[in-house]
Amino acid sequence: MPEDRPIPVADLDWSPDRARAFADRIVDLYTGYLESLPEAPAAPQVTPASARAALRMAVPDEPLSDDDICAHLQALLDLSTRPGSGGFLAYISGGGTVPGAISDLLASGLNANVGGWAISPAASEVEEQLVGWLAGRFGLPSSAGGMIVQGGSLANLTGLKLARDHAWPPGRTDGVGAGPPLAFYTSSESHFTIERAADVLGLGEASVRKVSVDADMRMRVDELERMIADDVAKGVRPAAVVATAGTTGTGAIDPLADVAAVASRHGVWFHVDAAYGGAVAVSDTLRPLLAGIELADSITFDAHKWLYAPLTTAFILVRDAALLNGSFSAHAAYVEQERDVIERGPDMGMEGLQLSRSFSALRVWVALLAHGRSAFARRIEHDVDLTSWLARRVEETPELEVACAPSLSICCFRYHPDGVSDEEYLDRLNMRLMTEIQADGEVFPSNAQVHERTALRSCIVTYRTEAVHLQILMDKALEIGARLHTGGTLVTP
Ligand SMILES: Cc1ncc(COP(=O)(O)O)c(C=O)c1O
């Protein structure tokens, strides 16, 4: 052997035995976490200072022992909010499926880069199959396709990039400044990522027209029609109508078929943000709630919301899959291939915003294999039932009132002491109530603005939530609400 040949450096190359020993320790931590969930509060008592004190450490030059690493990770778990706890009812954030979490080890272990088919043939196939299954549940035609992206924000951005290119095809090369003014239309209840997408796509946030909502927080179609007509008369080109299937605040579903009809009449791209509510497509019983979604040109769906998948696993589904390549393809010498010599599938890195892509499909796929679709459908239906139950209990309780009819798995309600009519005081009271219930930590709700009034909000996307957790939420609201109201903490009316 030549003298100058570098000797191997294998420090990072753990043997299978070493890998198993470490994995066993991590699995112990994970199963310990699962065991703790029924009794542990949804949120720990923690401050930025206590988190820093417990977790900050210098990056070591030499390895730590497994015992030291596990002690550190246990401290991390102890100081973590538990979105997997049944009492976690905030935002639209769940705990992730157990098979999903475990299969993430395999996905990261394999580390397939699903940007290129040649380096991820099996992973690309799994993702394609999953996309096809979802597109079928939404009722899209066989021309449909799509991919996983890192969250609903990017899915909305991708869908609206397709819409922009549809409305102004030279936009890709010449920019939006070279064309007519473009506009997006969405309800005042839609997610802020629609405006963010308009900004990123060069249209500017002001190009997003906010259509008002009806008493049930659904987009007013007459208003949509009027706004489009006004813009067209002024020379503005409508680029997309964005309906929401499950608004973030109250779970409202816009009248999808009616909105689609308006979009179609004006030849405008129809995007549905079903990041949250899209999950009901998995249930044959609830699927009719999404009637009209099959007319969409593009759909955002977050599996990490109500399909309970680990973060972040979102889908962008497109009626005509070929458009993705038209809007995102690129040429570079370092990814050239002789496709006439060797057969290969599509490179998903050329069909969307991300080039390198993780194998996120596996966590959804394995959970579907391990539980079966019906288990997801049953649980989603149960979440809807639990939410109706909560709304009924709230209605029966004198100091509580629902802020609007419950929709999907969201119920918004407020504490309203007898005889108080000052709405601003009630807003402050309910905002503080949310803060105090969160600080208490046993259950963890968030808030919503419903017709401009502040309400507590319970959103079930954790499959461990049961009536007992919702009862605790109501009990806390009554107990802490009474203390805040009578204790003079807030300026009284
Ligand atoms: C309706 C809706 N769209 C989009 C998003 C953004 O999704 P993500 O947080 O996955 O980026 C959310 C997040 O809550 C949402 O509720």
Short mmCIF file of C-alpha atoms and ligand atoms in Angstrom, two decimals:
data_model
loop_
_atom_site.label_atom_id
_atom_site.label_comp_id
_atom_site.label_asym_id
_atom_site.label_seq_id
_atom_site.Cartn_x
_atom_site.Cartn_y
_atom_site.Cartn_z
CA MET A 1 0.00 0.00 0.00
CA PRO A 2 1.47 3.40 -0.88
CA GLU A 3 2.86 5.20 2.19
CA ASP A 4 0.91 8.40 1.61
CA ARG A 5 -2.51 6.77 1.46
CA PRO A 6 -4.76 8.51 4.06
CA ILE A 7 -5.80 6.18 6.84
CA PRO A 8 -9.60 5.73 7.26
CA VAL A 9 -11.45 8.03 9.66
CA ALA A 10 -14.39 6.05 10.97
CA ASP A 11 -15.38 8.10 14.03
CA LEU A 12 -18.81 8.93 12.59
CA ASP A 13 -19.46 5.48 11.17
CA TRP A 14 -21.23 3.68 14.02
CA SER A 15 -21.54 -0.09 13.72
CA PRO A 16 -25.03 -1.64 13.56
CA ASP A 17 -24.57 -2.80 17.19
CA ARG A 18 -23.66 0.70 18.33
CA ALA A 19 -26.62 2.07 16.37
CA ARG A 20 -28.99 -0.38 18.05
CA ALA A 21 -27.67 0.42 21.53
CA PHE A 22 -28.25 4.12 20.95
CA ALA A 23 -31.61 3.59 19.25
CA ASP A 24 -32.78 1.46 22.18
CA ARG A 25 -32.04 4.33 24.54
CA ILE A 26 -33.93 6.80 22.35
CA VAL A 27 -36.88 4.41 22.03
CA ASP A 28 -36.90 4.16 25.85
CA LEU A 29 -37.18 7.94 26.02
CA TYR A 30 -39.96 7.98 23.42
CA THR A 31 -42.01 5.24 25.06
CA GLY A 32 -41.47 6.93 28.42
CA TYR A 33 -42.89 10.09 26.86
CA LEU A 34 -45.89 8.12 25.57
CA GLU A 35 -46.41 6.62 29.05
CA SER A 36 -46.36 10.10 30.59
CA LEU A 37 -49.01 11.55 28.28
CA PRO A 38 -52.21 10.53 30.11
CA GLU A 39 -51.11 12.16 33.39
CA ALA A 40 -48.76 14.94 32.30
CA PRO A 41 -50.07 18.47 31.71
CA ALA A 42 -50.34 19.67 28.12
CA ALA A 43 -47.77 22.38 28.85
CA PRO A 44 -44.92 22.47 31.37
CA GLN A 45 -44.14 25.30 33.76
CA VAL A 46 -41.26 26.87 31.86
CA THR A 47 -39.77 30.28 31.14
CA PRO A 48 -37.09 31.24 28.61
CA ALA A 49 -34.64 31.48 31.53
CA SER A 50 -35.47 28.05 32.97
CA ALA A 51 -35.29 26.46 29.49
CA ARG A 52 -31.90 28.08 28.95
CA ALA A 53 -30.62 27.00 32.35
CA ALA A 54 -31.65 23.40 31.77
CA LEU A 55 -30.65 22.97 28.13
CA ARG A 56 -27.75 25.27 27.24
CA MET A 57 -24.42 23.49 26.99
CA ALA A 58 -21.23 23.98 25.06
CA VAL A 59 -20.82 21.84 21.95
CA PRO A 60 -18.41 19.16 23.22
CA ASP A 61 -15.12 18.46 21.43
CA GLU A 62 -15.32 14.83 22.52
CA PRO A 63 -18.32 12.47 22.71
CA LEU A 64 -20.68 12.53 25.66
CA SER A 65 -21.73 9.24 27.21
CA ASP A 66 -25.14 7.83 26.24
CA ASP A 67 -26.22 8.42 29.85
CA ASP A 68 -25.36 12.11 29.63
CA ILE A 69 -27.04 12.50 26.25
CA CYS A 70 -30.19 10.78 27.49
CA ALA A 71 -30.30 12.90 30.65
CA HIS A 72 -30.11 15.98 28.41
CA LEU A 73 -32.87 14.66 26.15
CA GLN A 74 -35.05 13.79 29.14
CA ALA A 75 -34.70 17.41 30.36
CA LEU A 76 -35.71 18.54 26.88
CA LEU A 77 -38.80 16.33 26.96
CA ASP A 78 -39.70 17.53 30.45
CA LEU A 79 -39.59 21.15 29.32
CA SER A 80 -41.57 20.57 26.14
CA THR A 81 -45.17 21.47 25.44
CA ARG A 82 -46.98 18.22 24.65
CA PRO A 83 -49.02 18.56 21.47
CA GLY A 84 -49.60 14.80 21.70
CA SER A 85 -51.47 15.22 24.99
CA GLY A 86 -55.26 14.95 24.87
CA GLY A 87 -55.43 18.32 26.62
CA PHE A 88 -53.58 20.11 23.83
CA LEU A 89 -56.35 22.00 22.01
CA ALA A 90 -54.50 24.99 20.53
CA TYR A 91 -53.86 26.21 17.00
CA ILE A 92 -53.97 23.30 14.53
CA SER A 93 -51.03 21.34 15.86
CA GLY A 94 -51.16 17.68 16.75
CA GLY A 95 -48.91 15.10 18.31
CA GLY A 96 -48.07 12.99 15.25
CA THR A 97 -48.83 9.31 14.76
CA VAL A 98 -46.71 6.73 16.54
CA PRO A 99 -45.94 4.74 13.34
CA GLY A 100 -45.12 8.05 11.67
CA ALA A 101 -42.60 8.96 14.35
CA ILE A 102 -40.95 5.56 14.26
CA SER A 103 -40.78 5.39 10.47
CA ASP A 104 -39.03 8.78 10.48
CA LEU A 105 -36.00 6.89 11.80
CA LEU A 106 -36.00 4.76 8.68
CA ALA A 107 -36.61 7.74 6.38
CA SER A 108 -33.70 9.65 7.91
CA GLY A 109 -31.58 6.52 8.05
CA LEU A 110 -32.05 5.92 4.35
CA ASN A 111 -31.84 9.67 3.70
CA ALA A 112 -33.20 9.37 0.17
CA ASN A 113 -33.13 12.71 -1.62
CA VAL A 114 -36.57 12.78 -3.22
CA GLY A 115 -35.55 15.65 -5.48
CA GLY A 116 -34.16 13.21 -8.05
CA TRP A 117 -35.77 9.95 -9.14
CA ALA A 118 -32.45 8.19 -9.77
CA ILE A 119 -31.37 8.70 -6.16
CA SER A 120 -34.78 7.95 -4.66
CA PRO A 121 -36.63 5.51 -6.93
CA ALA A 122 -38.53 3.76 -4.15
CA ALA A 123 -39.22 6.91 -2.14
CA SER A 124 -40.43 8.74 -5.26
CA GLU A 125 -42.78 5.84 -5.98
CA VAL A 126 -44.21 5.92 -2.44
CA GLU A 127 -44.76 9.69 -2.63
CA GLU A 128 -46.37 9.43 -6.06
CA GLN A 129 -48.71 6.70 -4.84
CA LEU A 130 -49.70 8.73 -1.78
CA VAL A 131 -50.33 11.83 -3.89
CA GLY A 132 -52.48 9.75 -6.26
CA TRP A 133 -54.50 8.33 -3.38
CA LEU A 134 -55.16 11.77 -1.90
CA ALA A 135 -56.02 13.29 -5.28
CA GLY A 136 -58.53 10.45 -5.70
CA ARG A 137 -60.12 11.14 -2.30
CA PHE A 138 -60.53 14.78 -3.33
CA GLY A 139 -62.10 13.69 -6.63
CA LEU A 140 -59.42 15.15 -8.91
CA PRO A 141 -59.10 13.57 -12.38
CA SER A 142 -56.36 11.14 -13.45
CA SER A 143 -54.34 14.05 -14.88
CA ALA A 144 -53.75 15.22 -11.30
CA GLY A 145 -50.47 15.06 -9.43
CA GLY A 146 -48.51 16.95 -6.87
CA MET A 147 -46.00 16.51 -4.12
CA ILE A 148 -45.14 16.94 -0.49
CA VAL A 149 -43.86 20.33 0.63
CA GLN A 150 -42.69 21.68 3.96
CA GLY A 151 -46.01 23.03 5.22
CA GLY A 152 -49.25 24.60 4.10
CA SER A 153 -47.51 27.95 3.62
CA LEU A 154 -45.33 26.49 0.87
CA ALA A 155 -48.25 24.54 -0.58
CA ASN A 156 -50.25 27.77 -0.88
CA LEU A 157 -47.24 29.52 -2.39
CA THR A 158 -46.81 26.71 -4.93
CA GLY A 159 -50.49 26.72 -5.90
CA LEU A 160 -50.49 30.49 -6.29
CA LYS A 161 -47.29 30.41 -8.35
CA LEU A 162 -49.12 28.13 -10.79
CA ALA A 163 -52.05 30.56 -10.74
CA ARG A 164 -49.78 33.53 -11.41
CA ASP A 165 -48.12 31.76 -14.34
CA HIS A 166 -51.54 30.77 -15.65
CA ALA A 167 -52.78 34.37 -15.52
CA TRP A 168 -49.58 35.90 -16.91
CA PRO A 169 -47.43 33.23 -18.65
CA PRO A 170 -44.47 35.56 -19.37
CA GLY A 171 -44.23 36.23 -15.61
CA ARG A 172 -41.63 33.52 -15.15
CA THR A 173 -39.11 35.22 -17.39
CA ASP A 174 -40.17 38.85 -17.49
CA GLY A 175 -41.58 39.30 -13.98
CA VAL A 176 -44.97 40.56 -12.96
CA GLY A 177 -43.98 44.20 -13.58
CA ALA A 178 -44.10 43.52 -17.32
CA GLY A 179 -47.76 42.49 -17.27
CA PRO A 180 -51.16 43.76 -16.17
CA PRO A 181 -51.87 44.18 -12.45
CA LEU A 182 -52.90 40.81 -11.01
CA ALA A 183 -55.17 40.10 -8.03
CA PHE A 184 -56.02 37.19 -5.74
CA TYR A 185 -59.45 36.86 -4.08
CA THR A 186 -59.96 35.14 -0.75
CA SER A 187 -62.16 35.56 2.31
CA SER A 188 -61.33 37.80 5.24
CA GLU A 189 -61.02 34.54 7.26
CA SER A 190 -58.36 32.94 5.04
CA HIS A 191 -54.87 32.19 6.26
CA PHE A 192 -52.27 34.98 6.18
CA THR A 193 -50.03 32.85 3.99
CA ILE A 194 -52.14 33.89 0.99
CA GLU A 195 -50.93 37.46 1.47
CA ARG A 196 -47.42 36.25 2.14
CA ALA A 197 -47.52 34.30 -1.13
CA ALA A 198 -48.74 37.40 -2.99
CA ASP A 199 -45.78 39.30 -1.57
CA VAL A 200 -43.25 36.58 -2.47
CA LEU A 201 -44.71 36.23 -5.98
CA GLY A 202 -44.21 39.93 -6.63
CA LEU A 203 -47.90 40.88 -6.66
CA GLY A 204 -47.73 42.59 -3.28
CA GLU A 205 -50.02 42.04 -0.31
CA ALA A 206 -52.36 44.78 -1.54
CA SER A 207 -53.24 42.59 -4.52
CA VAL A 208 -55.15 40.25 -2.20
CA ARG A 209 -58.83 41.19 -2.13
CA LYS A 210 -60.51 40.19 1.12
CA VAL A 211 -64.04 39.04 0.48
CA SER A 212 -66.34 39.48 3.47
CA VAL A 213 -67.96 36.48 5.19
CA ASP A 214 -71.52 35.58 6.15
CA ALA A 215 -72.83 34.86 9.65
CA ASP A 216 -71.24 31.38 9.47
CA MET A 217 -67.82 32.84 8.56
CA ARG A 218 -68.03 31.56 4.95
CA MET A 219 -66.98 33.58 1.92
CA ARG A 220 -69.82 35.67 0.44
CA VAL A 221 -70.05 34.63 -3.18
CA ASP A 222 -72.06 37.72 -4.25
CA GLU A 223 -69.26 39.89 -2.85
CA LEU A 224 -66.63 37.82 -4.67
CA GLU A 225 -68.48 38.25 -7.93
CA ARG A 226 -68.76 42.00 -7.38
CA MET A 227 -65.06 42.44 -6.52
CA ILE A 228 -63.92 40.52 -9.61
CA ALA A 229 -66.24 42.56 -11.84
CA ASP A 230 -64.96 45.84 -10.34
CA ASP A 231 -61.34 44.81 -10.91
CA VAL A 232 -61.89 43.62 -14.45
CA ALA A 233 -63.57 46.95 -15.25
CA LYS A 234 -60.41 48.70 -13.97
CA GLY A 235 -58.04 46.55 -16.06
CA VAL A 236 -56.91 44.33 -13.17
CA ARG A 237 -56.48 40.67 -14.17
CA PRO A 238 -57.89 38.18 -11.60
CA ALA A 239 -55.21 35.53 -11.06
CA ALA A 240 -56.73 33.24 -8.45
CA VAL A 241 -59.77 32.69 -6.34
CA VAL A 242 -58.74 31.04 -3.07
CA ALA A 243 -61.41 29.28 -1.05
CA THR A 244 -60.71 27.86 2.39
CA ALA A 245 -61.94 24.43 3.43
CA GLY A 246 -61.63 24.75 7.19
CA THR A 247 -60.60 28.24 8.23
CA THR A 248 -57.94 28.49 10.89
CA GLY A 249 -60.11 30.49 13.27
CA THR A 250 -63.44 28.70 13.25
CA GLY A 251 -63.18 25.77 10.80
CA ALA A 252 -65.65 27.32 8.35
CA ILE A 253 -65.79 25.82 4.87
CA ASP A 254 -66.40 28.30 2.06
CA PRO A 255 -69.19 27.33 -0.39
CA LEU A 256 -66.70 25.56 -2.66
CA ALA A 257 -68.99 24.70 -5.58
CA ASP A 258 -70.38 28.26 -5.77
CA VAL A 259 -66.91 29.81 -5.51
CA ALA A 260 -65.70 27.40 -8.21
CA ALA A 261 -68.55 28.51 -10.48
CA VAL A 262 -67.53 32.17 -10.14
CA ALA A 263 -63.87 31.32 -10.83
CA SER A 264 -64.83 29.26 -13.85
CA ARG A 265 -67.12 31.96 -15.24
CA HIS A 266 -64.19 34.39 -15.20
CA GLY A 267 -61.61 31.83 -16.35
CA VAL A 268 -59.68 32.24 -13.09
CA TRP A 269 -57.51 29.66 -11.30
CA PHE A 270 -59.37 28.04 -8.38
CA HIS A 271 -57.17 27.16 -5.41
CA VAL A 272 -58.59 25.53 -2.28
CA ASP A 273 -56.69 25.89 0.97
CA ALA A 274 -57.79 22.66 2.62
CA ALA A 275 -54.72 22.58 4.87
CA TYR A 276 -56.91 21.73 7.84
CA GLY A 277 -60.35 20.61 6.63
CA GLY A 278 -59.07 18.48 3.76
CA ALA A 279 -58.70 15.58 6.19
CA VAL A 280 -62.44 14.89 6.10
CA ALA A 281 -61.91 13.56 2.55
CA VAL A 282 -60.62 10.40 4.28
CA SER A 283 -64.07 9.77 5.78
CA ASP A 284 -66.86 8.64 3.44
CA THR A 285 -69.37 10.08 5.91
CA LEU A 286 -67.81 13.55 6.07
CA ARG A 287 -66.52 13.83 2.49
CA PRO A 288 -69.74 15.61 1.32
CA LEU A 289 -68.70 18.62 3.42
CA LEU A 290 -66.06 19.26 0.75
CA ALA A 291 -68.46 19.13 -2.21
CA GLY A 292 -66.95 21.25 -4.98
CA ILE A 293 -63.30 20.67 -4.03
CA GLU A 294 -63.06 18.29 -7.01
CA LEU A 295 -63.33 21.41 -9.22
CA ALA A 296 -60.12 22.90 -7.85
CA ASP A 297 -57.10 23.64 -10.02
CA SER A 298 -54.90 23.20 -6.96
CA ILE A 299 -55.40 22.08 -3.37
CA THR A 300 -53.32 22.61 -0.23
CA PHE A 301 -53.57 19.82 2.31
CA ASP A 302 -51.55 19.46 5.52
CA ALA A 303 -51.25 15.85 6.64
CA HIS A 304 -49.58 17.21 9.79
CA LYS A 305 -52.82 18.86 10.81
CA TRP A 306 -55.86 16.62 10.94
CA LEU A 307 -54.32 13.49 9.42
CA TYR A 308 -52.24 13.52 12.61
CA ALA A 309 -48.88 13.14 10.79
CA PRO A 310 -45.62 14.40 12.32
CA LEU A 311 -44.53 17.89 11.23
CA THR A 312 -44.04 19.04 8.53
CA THR A 313 -45.94 17.11 5.89
CA ALA A 314 -48.07 19.14 3.50
CA PHE A 315 -49.33 18.34 0.03
CA ILE A 316 -49.86 20.51 -3.01
CA LEU A 317 -52.21 18.73 -5.39
CA VAL A 318 -52.69 20.01 -8.91
CA ARG A 319 -55.47 19.17 -11.34
CA ASP A 320 -53.07 19.16 -14.30
CA ALA A 321 -49.78 17.79 -12.98
CA ALA A 322 -47.90 18.81 -16.11
CA LEU A 323 -48.21 22.46 -15.08
CA LEU A 324 -45.81 21.91 -12.19
CA ASN A 325 -42.93 21.25 -14.54
CA GLY A 326 -43.95 24.24 -16.64
CA SER A 327 -43.75 26.54 -13.64
CA PHE A 328 -40.73 25.12 -11.84
CA SER A 329 -38.43 23.25 -14.23
CA ALA A 330 -34.84 24.43 -14.49
CA HIS A 331 -31.74 23.45 -16.41
CA ALA A 332 -28.34 22.88 -14.90
CA ALA A 333 -25.38 20.91 -16.20
CA TYR A 334 -24.87 19.13 -12.87
CA VAL A 335 -28.24 17.39 -13.01
CA GLU A 336 -28.19 16.41 -16.67
CA GLN A 337 -29.22 12.82 -17.48
CA GLU A 338 -29.29 10.60 -20.57
CA ARG A 339 -32.96 9.74 -20.33
CA ASP A 340 -32.92 8.30 -23.84
CA VAL A 341 -30.39 5.71 -22.64
CA ILE A 342 -31.77 4.88 -19.20
CA GLU A 343 -35.39 4.79 -18.06
CA ARG A 344 -36.17 7.06 -15.13
CA GLY A 345 -39.19 8.55 -13.39
CA PRO A 346 -39.84 12.28 -12.84
CA ASP A 347 -37.45 14.33 -10.71
CA MET A 348 -39.67 16.02 -8.13
CA GLY A 349 -36.98 18.60 -7.44
CA MET A 350 -37.83 20.00 -10.87
CA GLU A 351 -41.54 20.25 -10.15
CA GLY A 352 -41.64 22.54 -7.15
CA LEU A 353 -39.79 25.03 -4.97
CA GLN A 354 -37.44 22.60 -3.23
CA LEU A 355 -34.63 20.75 -4.99
CA SER A 356 -33.37 18.50 -2.20
CA ARG A 357 -36.40 16.90 -0.56
CA SER A 358 -36.74 14.59 2.43
CA PHE A 359 -38.65 11.32 2.41
CA SER A 360 -41.60 12.76 4.34
CA ALA A 361 -44.10 10.53 2.52
CA LEU A 362 -42.95 7.53 4.54
CA ARG A 363 -44.39 8.80 7.82
CA VAL A 364 -47.85 9.17 6.28
CA TRP A 365 -47.62 6.00 4.25
CA VAL A 366 -46.53 3.76 7.13
CA ALA A 367 -49.22 5.22 9.41
CA LEU A 368 -51.85 4.41 6.77
CA LEU A 369 -50.46 0.87 6.44
CA ALA A 370 -50.28 0.37 10.19
CA HIS A 371 -53.70 1.80 11.10
CA GLY A 372 -55.71 1.49 7.86
CA ARG A 373 -57.78 4.33 6.39
CA SER A 374 -60.89 3.45 8.41
CA ALA A 375 -59.15 4.11 11.72
CA PHE A 376 -58.32 7.63 10.53
CA ALA A 377 -61.89 8.13 9.31
CA ARG A 378 -63.32 6.92 12.64
CA ARG A 379 -61.07 9.21 14.63
CA ILE A 380 -61.77 12.26 12.47
CA GLU A 381 -65.51 11.59 12.82
CA HIS A 382 -65.02 11.22 16.59
CA ASP A 383 -63.25 14.61 16.75
CA VAL A 384 -66.27 16.19 15.04
CA ASP A 385 -68.62 14.47 17.52
CA LEU A 386 -66.53 15.58 20.50
CA THR A 387 -66.60 19.15 19.21
CA SER A 388 -70.40 19.12 18.89
CA TRP A 389 -70.59 17.70 22.39
CA LEU A 390 -68.42 20.54 23.70
CA ALA A 391 -70.62 23.13 21.98
CA ARG A 392 -73.75 21.59 23.54
CA ARG A 393 -72.19 21.55 27.00
CA VAL A 394 -71.10 25.18 26.59
CA GLU A 395 -74.64 26.15 25.62
CA GLU A 396 -76.00 24.44 28.72
CA THR A 397 -73.60 26.33 31.01
CA PRO A 398 -74.92 29.77 32.09
CA GLU A 399 -71.57 31.65 32.17
CA LEU A 400 -70.37 30.22 28.84
CA GLU A 401 -71.62 30.85 25.30
CA VAL A 402 -70.59 29.59 21.87
CA ALA A 403 -69.15 32.33 19.66
CA CYS A 404 -70.36 30.63 16.47
CA ALA A 405 -71.63 27.22 15.48
CA PRO A 406 -68.89 24.58 15.79
CA SER A 407 -67.36 23.47 12.52
CA LEU A 408 -65.19 20.39 11.87
CA SER A 409 -63.16 19.96 15.08
CA ILE A 410 -63.16 23.62 16.19
CA CYS A 411 -65.43 25.09 18.84
CA CYS A 412 -65.10 28.76 19.80
CA PHE A 413 -66.74 29.95 22.98
CA ARG A 414 -66.39 32.62 25.61
CA TYR A 415 -66.83 33.26 29.26
CA HIS A 416 -69.63 35.78 29.68
CA PRO A 417 -70.54 36.64 33.26
CA ASP A 418 -74.17 37.48 33.88
CA GLY A 419 -75.10 41.12 33.37
CA VAL A 420 -71.91 42.20 31.54
CA SER A 421 -72.55 43.90 28.20
CA ASP A 422 -69.25 45.76 27.62
CA GLU A 423 -67.83 43.88 24.62
CA GLU A 424 -64.34 45.33 24.99
CA TYR A 425 -64.20 44.17 28.58
CA LEU A 426 -65.35 40.70 27.50
CA ASP A 427 -62.58 40.66 24.87
CA ARG A 428 -59.95 41.49 27.49
CA LEU A 429 -61.43 39.01 29.94
CA ASN A 430 -61.40 36.14 27.44
CA MET A 431 -57.93 36.97 26.16
CA ARG A 432 -56.59 36.94 29.72
CA LEU A 433 -58.54 33.77 30.38
CA MET A 434 -56.75 32.04 27.51
CA THR A 435 -53.39 33.24 28.83
CA GLU A 436 -54.15 31.97 32.33
CA ILE A 437 -55.44 28.59 31.15
CA GLN A 438 -52.32 28.17 29.00
CA ALA A 439 -50.10 29.15 31.96
CA ASP A 440 -51.89 26.64 34.18
CA GLY A 441 -50.97 24.08 31.52
CA GLU A 442 -53.27 21.16 32.32
CA VAL A 443 -55.11 21.84 29.07
CA PHE A 444 -53.95 24.28 26.39
CA PRO A 445 -56.52 26.15 24.25
CA SER A 446 -55.87 29.11 21.96
CA ASN A 447 -58.03 32.05 20.91
CA ALA A 448 -59.97 33.22 17.88
CA GLN A 449 -61.61 36.41 16.67
CA VAL A 450 -65.20 35.62 15.77
CA HIS A 451 -67.04 38.51 14.14
CA GLU A 452 -64.38 40.75 15.73
CA ARG A 453 -64.92 39.45 19.25
CA THR A 454 -62.37 37.43 21.24
CA ALA A 455 -63.20 33.83 22.05
CA LEU A 456 -61.49 30.77 23.48
CA ARG A 457 -60.88 28.15 20.84
CA SER A 458 -60.69 24.38 21.11
CA CYS A 459 -59.33 22.57 18.06
CA ILE A 460 -58.97 18.80 18.21
CA VAL A 461 -56.24 17.38 16.00
CA THR A 462 -54.74 15.06 18.60
CA TYR A 463 -56.28 11.61 18.60
CA ARG A 464 -55.89 11.32 22.39
CA THR A 465 -58.40 14.07 23.13
CA GLU A 466 -61.57 12.82 24.79
CA ALA A 467 -64.57 14.36 26.56
CA VAL A 468 -62.64 14.43 29.84
CA HIS A 469 -60.17 16.97 28.41
CA LEU A 470 -62.96 19.17 27.09
CA GLN A 471 -64.66 19.03 30.49
CA ILE A 472 -61.42 20.18 32.13
CA LEU A 473 -61.27 23.07 29.63
CA MET A 474 -64.79 24.18 30.56
CA ASP A 475 -64.09 23.77 34.31
CA LYS A 476 -60.93 25.87 34.00
CA ALA A 477 -62.76 28.52 31.99
CA LEU A 478 -65.44 28.79 34.69
CA GLU A 479 -63.04 28.73 37.64
CA ILE A 480 -60.38 31.07 36.25
CA GLY A 481 -62.98 33.24 34.50
CA ALA A 482 -64.82 33.83 37.80
CA ARG A 483 -61.55 34.63 39.57
CA LEU A 484 -60.50 37.12 36.91
CA HIS A 485 -63.90 38.77 36.78
CA THR A 486 -64.46 39.15 40.49
CA GLY A 487 -60.81 39.61 41.46
CA GLY A 488 -60.47 43.03 39.83
CA THR A 489 -57.43 41.91 37.80
CA LEU A 490 -58.91 43.58 34.74
CA VAL A 491 -60.57 46.95 34.53
CA THR A 492 -64.22 46.14 35.16
CA PRO A 493 -67.03 47.65 33.08
C1 LIG B 1 -56.04 27.16 6.56
C2 LIG B 1 -54.54 27.17 6.72
N1 LIG B 1 -53.76 27.34 5.65
C3 LIG B 1 -52.42 27.36 5.73
C4 LIG B 1 -51.79 27.22 6.94
C5 LIG B 1 -50.30 27.24 7.00
O1 LIG B 1 -49.86 25.94 7.16
P1 LIG B 1 -48.44 25.57 7.78
O2 LIG B 1 -48.51 26.02 9.21
O3 LIG B 1 -48.38 24.08 7.62
O4 LIG B 1 -47.40 26.28 7.01
C6 LIG B 1 -52.56 27.03 8.09
C7 LIG B 1 -51.92 26.88 9.40
O5 LIG B 1 -52.54 26.77 10.42
C8 LIG B 1 -53.97 26.99 7.97
O6 LIG B 1 -54.76 26.83 9.04
#
